[in-house]
PDB file of C-alpha atoms in Angstrom:
ATOM      1  CA  MET A  18      69.548 132.811 103.356  1.00 54.00           C
ATOM      2  CA  GLY A  19      71.916 133.353 100.254  1.00 73.00           C
ATOM      3  CA  ASP A  20      72.096 130.559  98.266  1.00 91.00           C
ATOM      4  CA  THR A  21      72.543 127.568  99.660  1.00 95.00           C
ATOM      5  CA  ALA A  22      72.718 125.370  96.293  1.00 95.00           C
ATOM      6  CA  GLY A  23      75.730 127.210  96.133  1.00 95.00           C
ATOM      7  CA  LEU A  24      77.529 127.624  99.606  1.00 95.00           C
ATOM      8  CA  MET A  25      76.924 123.255  98.494  1.00 97.00           C
ATOM      9  CA  ARG A  26      78.452 123.602  95.214  1.00 96.00           C
ATOM     10  CA  LYS A  27      81.384 125.999  96.936  1.00 96.00           C
ATOM     11  CA  VAL A  28      82.388 123.561  99.792  1.00 95.00           C
ATOM     12  CA  PHE A  29      82.164 120.593  97.050  1.00 96.00           C
ATOM     13  CA  LYS A  30      85.014 122.089  94.687  1.00 96.00           C
ATOM     14  CA  ALA A  31      86.608 123.044  97.700  1.00 94.00           C
ATOM     15  CA  TRP A  32      86.820 119.681  98.889  1.00 93.00           C
ATOM     16  CA  ALA A  33      87.197 117.991  96.127  1.00 94.00           C
ATOM     17  CA  ARG A  34      90.416 120.336  94.944  1.00 94.00           C
ATOM     18  CA  LYS A  35      91.781 119.900  99.014  1.00 92.00           C
ATOM     19  CA  ASP A  36      91.342 123.654  99.835  1.00 93.00           C
ATOM     20  CA  LEU A  37      91.164 123.242 102.935  1.00 92.00           C
ATOM     21  CA  ALA A  38      90.965 127.252 103.960  1.00 93.00           C
ATOM     22  CA  SER A  39      88.265 127.399 101.154  1.00 94.00           C
ATOM     23  CA  PHE A  40      86.138 124.657 102.901  1.00 94.00           C
ATOM     24  CA  SER A  41      87.023 126.150 106.391  1.00 94.00           C
ATOM     25  CA  ARG A  42      86.026 129.902 105.453  1.00 95.00           C
ATOM     26  CA  CYS A  43      82.114 128.201 104.663  1.00 95.00           C
ATOM     27  CA  LEU A  44      81.742 126.906 108.406  1.00 96.00           C
ATOM     28  CA  ALA A  45      80.159 127.988 111.371  1.00 96.00           C
ATOM     29  CA  ASP A  46      82.200 127.707 114.390  1.00 95.00           C
ATOM     30  CA  ASN A  47      79.760 125.638 116.025  1.00 95.00           C
ATOM     31  CA  PHE A  48      80.122 123.198 112.775  1.00 96.00           C
ATOM     32  CA  SER A  49      79.883 119.724 113.583  1.00 95.00           C
ATOM     33  CA  HIS A  50      80.392 116.560 111.276  1.00 94.00           C
ATOM     34  CA  THR A  51      79.508 113.819 111.606  1.00 95.00           C
ATOM     35  CA  ILE A  52      80.458 110.542 110.040  1.00 93.00           C
ATOM     36  CA  HIS A  53      77.756 107.332 110.237  1.00 95.00           C
ATOM     37  CA  VAL A  54      79.612 104.648 109.659  1.00 92.00           C
ATOM     38  CA  PRO A  55      79.981 101.327 112.182  1.00 91.00           C
ATOM     39  CA  MET A  56      83.022 101.738 114.531  1.00 89.00           C
ATOM     40  CA  THR A  57      84.061  98.838 113.721  1.00 88.00           C
ATOM     41  CA  VAL A  58      84.248 100.114 109.795  1.00 87.00           C
ATOM     42  CA  SER A  59      86.316 103.588 111.280  1.00 86.00           C
ATOM     43  CA  ASN A  60      88.001 104.830 113.225  1.00 84.00           C
ATOM     44  CA  LEU A  61      87.047 107.992 111.962  1.00 86.00           C
ATOM     45  CA  ALA A  62      82.948 107.482 112.685  1.00 89.00           C
ATOM     46  CA  GLY A  63      80.664 109.499 114.789  1.00 93.00           C
ATOM     47  CA  PRO A  64      80.927 113.291 114.708  1.00 94.00           C
ATOM     48  CA  CYS A  65      83.075 115.665 115.760  1.00 93.00           C
ATOM     49  CA  ILE A  66      82.251 119.042 116.919  1.00 94.00           C
ATOM     50  CA  GLY A  67      83.936 122.666 116.581  1.00 94.00           C
ATOM     51  CA  LYS A  68      85.210 123.809 113.142  1.00 93.00           C
ATOM     52  CA  SER A  69      88.458 123.470 114.332  1.00 92.00           C
ATOM     53  CA  VAL A  70      88.100 119.947 115.804  1.00 92.00           C
ATOM     54  CA  ALA A  71      86.922 118.523 112.358  1.00 88.00           C
ATOM     55  CA  ALA A  72      88.511 120.719 110.711  1.00 87.00           C
ATOM     56  CA  ALA A  73      91.363 118.644 112.112  1.00 90.00           C
ATOM     57  CA  ARG A  74      89.790 115.451 110.960  1.00 88.00           C
ATOM     58  CA  LEU A  75      89.071 116.862 107.958  1.00 88.00           C
ATOM     59  CA  GLU A  76      92.878 117.947 107.843  1.00 90.00           C
ATOM     60  CA  ALA A  77      94.420 114.446 108.679  1.00 90.00           C
ATOM     61  CA  ILE A  78      91.716 112.692 105.677  1.00 89.00           C
ATOM     62  CA  SER A  79      92.667 114.881 103.377  1.00 90.00           C
ATOM     63  CA  ARG A  80      96.651 113.944 104.102  1.00 91.00           C
ATOM     64  CA  SER A  81      95.219 110.198 103.488  1.00 91.00           C
ATOM     65  CA  TYR A  82      94.159 110.037 100.174  1.00 92.00           C
ATOM     66  CA  ASP A  83      94.086 111.795  97.061  1.00 94.00           C
ATOM     67  CA  ILE A  84      90.696 112.621  94.774  1.00 94.00           C
ATOM     68  CA  LEU A  85      90.736 111.112  91.821  1.00 96.00           C
ATOM     69  CA  ALA A  86      87.279 111.733  91.552  1.00 96.00           C
ATOM     70  CA  TYR A  87      83.724 113.780  92.867  1.00 96.00           C
ATOM     71  CA  GLU A  88      81.114 114.355  91.451  1.00 97.00           C
ATOM     72  CA  VAL A  89      78.338 115.901  93.401  1.00 97.00           C
ATOM     73  CA  GLY A  90      74.217 115.312  91.856  1.00 96.00           C
ATOM     74  CA  PRO A  91      72.011 117.254  91.854  1.00 96.00           C
ATOM     75  CA  ILE A  92      71.996 119.885  95.314  1.00 97.00           C
ATOM     76  CA  MET A  93      68.862 119.941  96.897  1.00 97.00           C
ATOM     77  CA  THR A  94      67.871 122.410  99.127  1.00 97.00           C
ATOM     78  CA  SER A  95      65.252 122.820 101.135  1.00 97.00           C
ATOM     79  CA  LYS A  96      62.871 125.942 100.812  1.00 95.00           C
ATOM     80  CA  ASP A  97      64.058 128.116 103.653  1.00 95.00           C
ATOM     81  CA  GLY A  98      67.132 127.705 102.349  1.00 94.00           C
ATOM     82  CA  LYS A  99      68.562 126.077 105.528  1.00 96.00           C
ATOM     83  CA  ARG A 100      68.787 122.195 105.093  1.00 97.00           C
ATOM     84  CA  ALA A 101      70.871 121.116 101.699  1.00 98.00           C
ATOM     85  CA  ALA A 102      71.576 117.228 100.708  1.00 98.00           C
ATOM     86  CA  ALA A 103      73.346 115.759  97.750  1.00 98.00           C
ATOM     87  CA  GLN A 104      75.107 112.213  96.495  1.00 97.00           C
ATOM     88  CA  VAL A 105      78.292 112.779  95.622  1.00 97.00           C
ATOM     89  CA  ALA A 106      80.082 109.472  93.314  1.00 97.00           C
ATOM     90  CA  VAL A 107      83.348 109.287  94.808  1.00 96.00           C
ATOM     91  CA  ARG A 108      86.733 107.545  94.016  1.00 96.00           C
ATOM     92  CA  TYR A 109      89.856 107.812  96.646  1.00 94.00           C
ATOM     93  CA  ARG A 110      92.757 106.601  96.350  1.00 94.00           C
ATOM     94  CA  HIS A 111      94.006 105.683 100.159  1.00 93.00           C
ATOM     95  CA  ILE A 112      97.903 106.842  99.889  1.00 93.00           C
ATOM     96  CA  PRO A 113      99.577 104.323 101.537  1.00 91.00           C
ATOM     97  CA  SER A 114      98.557 101.321 100.803  1.00 92.00           C
ATOM     98  CA  GLY A 115      97.838 102.746  96.740  1.00 94.00           C
ATOM     99  CA  ILE A 116      93.791 100.545  97.859  1.00 93.00           C
ATOM    100  CA  LEU A 117      90.438 102.428  95.713  1.00 94.00           C
ATOM    101  CA  LEU A 118      88.112 103.477  97.089  1.00 94.00           C
ATOM    102  CA  GLU A 119      84.928 104.286  94.131  1.00 96.00           C
ATOM    103  CA  THR A 120      81.546 105.024  96.451  1.00 95.00           C
ATOM    104  CA  GLU A 121      79.265 107.008  96.652  1.00 96.00           C
ATOM    105  CA  ILE A 122      78.916 109.878  99.756  1.00 97.00           C
ATOM    106  CA  GLY A 123      75.107 111.152 100.831  1.00 98.00           C
ATOM    107  CA  TYR A 124      75.386 114.585 102.676  1.00 98.00           C
ATOM    108  CA  PHE A 125      72.536 116.426 104.588  1.00 98.00           C
ATOM    109  CA  ALA A 126      73.722 119.115 106.076  1.00 98.00           C
ATOM    110  CA  VAL A 127      71.807 122.006 108.057  1.00 97.00           C
ATOM    111  CA  LEU A 128      73.211 126.169 107.410  1.00 97.00           C
ATOM    112  CA  HIS A 129      72.719 128.840 109.062  1.00 95.00           C
ATOM    113  CA  GLU A 130      73.356 132.056 108.574  1.00 92.00           C
ATOM    114  CA  ASP A 131      75.020 131.272 105.343  1.00 93.00           C
ATOM    115  CA  LYS A 132      77.360 129.259 106.930  1.00 96.00           C
ATOM    116  CA  LEU A 133      77.584 125.124 106.581  1.00 96.00           C
ATOM    117  CA  VAL A 134      75.949 124.365 111.001  1.00 97.00           C
ATOM    118  CA  ARG A 135      76.241 120.268 110.479  1.00 97.00           C
ATOM    119  CA  LEU A 136      77.289 118.178 107.534  1.00 97.00           C
ATOM    120  CA  ASP A 137      76.063 114.162 108.268  1.00 98.00           C
ATOM    121  CA  GLU A 138      78.053 111.906 106.157  1.00 96.00           C
ATOM    122  CA  TYR A 139      76.616 109.019 105.503  1.00 97.00           C
ATOM    123  CA  HIS A 140      78.455 106.330 103.334  1.00 94.00           C
ATOM    124  CA  ASP A 141      77.862 102.334 101.564  1.00 93.00           C
ATOM    125  CA  VAL A 142      78.709  99.976 105.207  1.00 93.00           C
ATOM    126  CA  ASP A 143      79.592  96.808 102.915  1.00 93.00           C
ATOM    127  CA  LYS A 144      81.636  99.374  99.953  1.00 93.00           C
ATOM    128  CA  LEU A 145      84.121 100.985 103.267  1.00 91.00           C
ATOM    129  CA  THR A 146      83.984  97.475 104.502  1.00 91.00           C
ATOM    130  CA  ALA A 147      85.755  96.429 102.096  1.00 91.00           C
ATOM    131  CA  PHE A 148      87.999  98.662 101.581  1.00 89.00           C
ATOM    132  CA  THR A 149      88.915  99.305 104.398  1.00 88.00           C
ATOM    133  CA  SER A 150      89.528  95.252 104.929  1.00 88.00           C
ATOM    134  CA  ALA A 151      92.058  95.217 101.433  1.00 88.00           C
ATOM    135  CA  ALA A 152      93.927  98.645 102.774  1.00 84.00           C
ATOM    136  CA  TRP A 153      94.566  97.262 106.048  1.00 80.00           C
ATOM    137  CA  PRO A 154      94.101  93.772 106.866  1.00 75.00           C
ATOM    138  CA  PRO A 155      94.137  92.396 110.128  1.00 67.00           C
ATOM    139  CA  ALA A 156      97.807  91.419 111.414  1.00 54.00           C
ATOM    140  CA  THR A 157      99.784  88.084 112.404  1.00 40.00           C
ATOM    141  CA  ALA A 158      99.282  87.021 115.622  1.00 38.00           C
ATOM    142  CA  ASP A 159     103.610  87.790 115.754  1.00 41.00           C
ATOM    143  CA  ALA A 160     103.953  90.682 114.020  1.00 39.00           C
ATOM    144  CA  GLY A 161     105.451  93.423 115.158  1.00 40.00           C
ATOM    145  CA  GLN A 162     106.699  91.191 117.616  1.00 38.00           C
ATOM    146  CA  GLY A 163     110.304  90.065 116.489  1.00 42.00           C
ATOM    147  CA  SER A 164     112.926  86.949 116.845  1.00 40.00           C
ATOM    148  CA  GLN A 165     112.244  84.900 119.918  1.00 38.00           C
TER     149      GLN A 165
END
């Protein structure tokens, strides 16, 4: 196992720059990415399995948000180099609405042969709920139905 913390820094830097090609090179073919929030809070919640499927979801996220700040805290690694964890302070702007999301995300990773195999992402559900409510307010009863 190589430099686990170094690989995680590479992953985080690539994401912060929206350099998805570099990000994807760090992923194993059987990579899985899970966003641990209720589906009622985000339609992106849950697992995404397979490098190409996960990369497509990350591409969609990247297109929807400007990354204004992405500050990685200390990266903790297991002695065998197969696990890593970090907390990241983020400030994203949802491009369509202009609404800001300021929160911290907890990441837990599993690595194998210098590739990221699994990335579990934990959000502050209250902050994410407030953000999604502001970015996507409930539609009115007659929205999209035209004149009658």
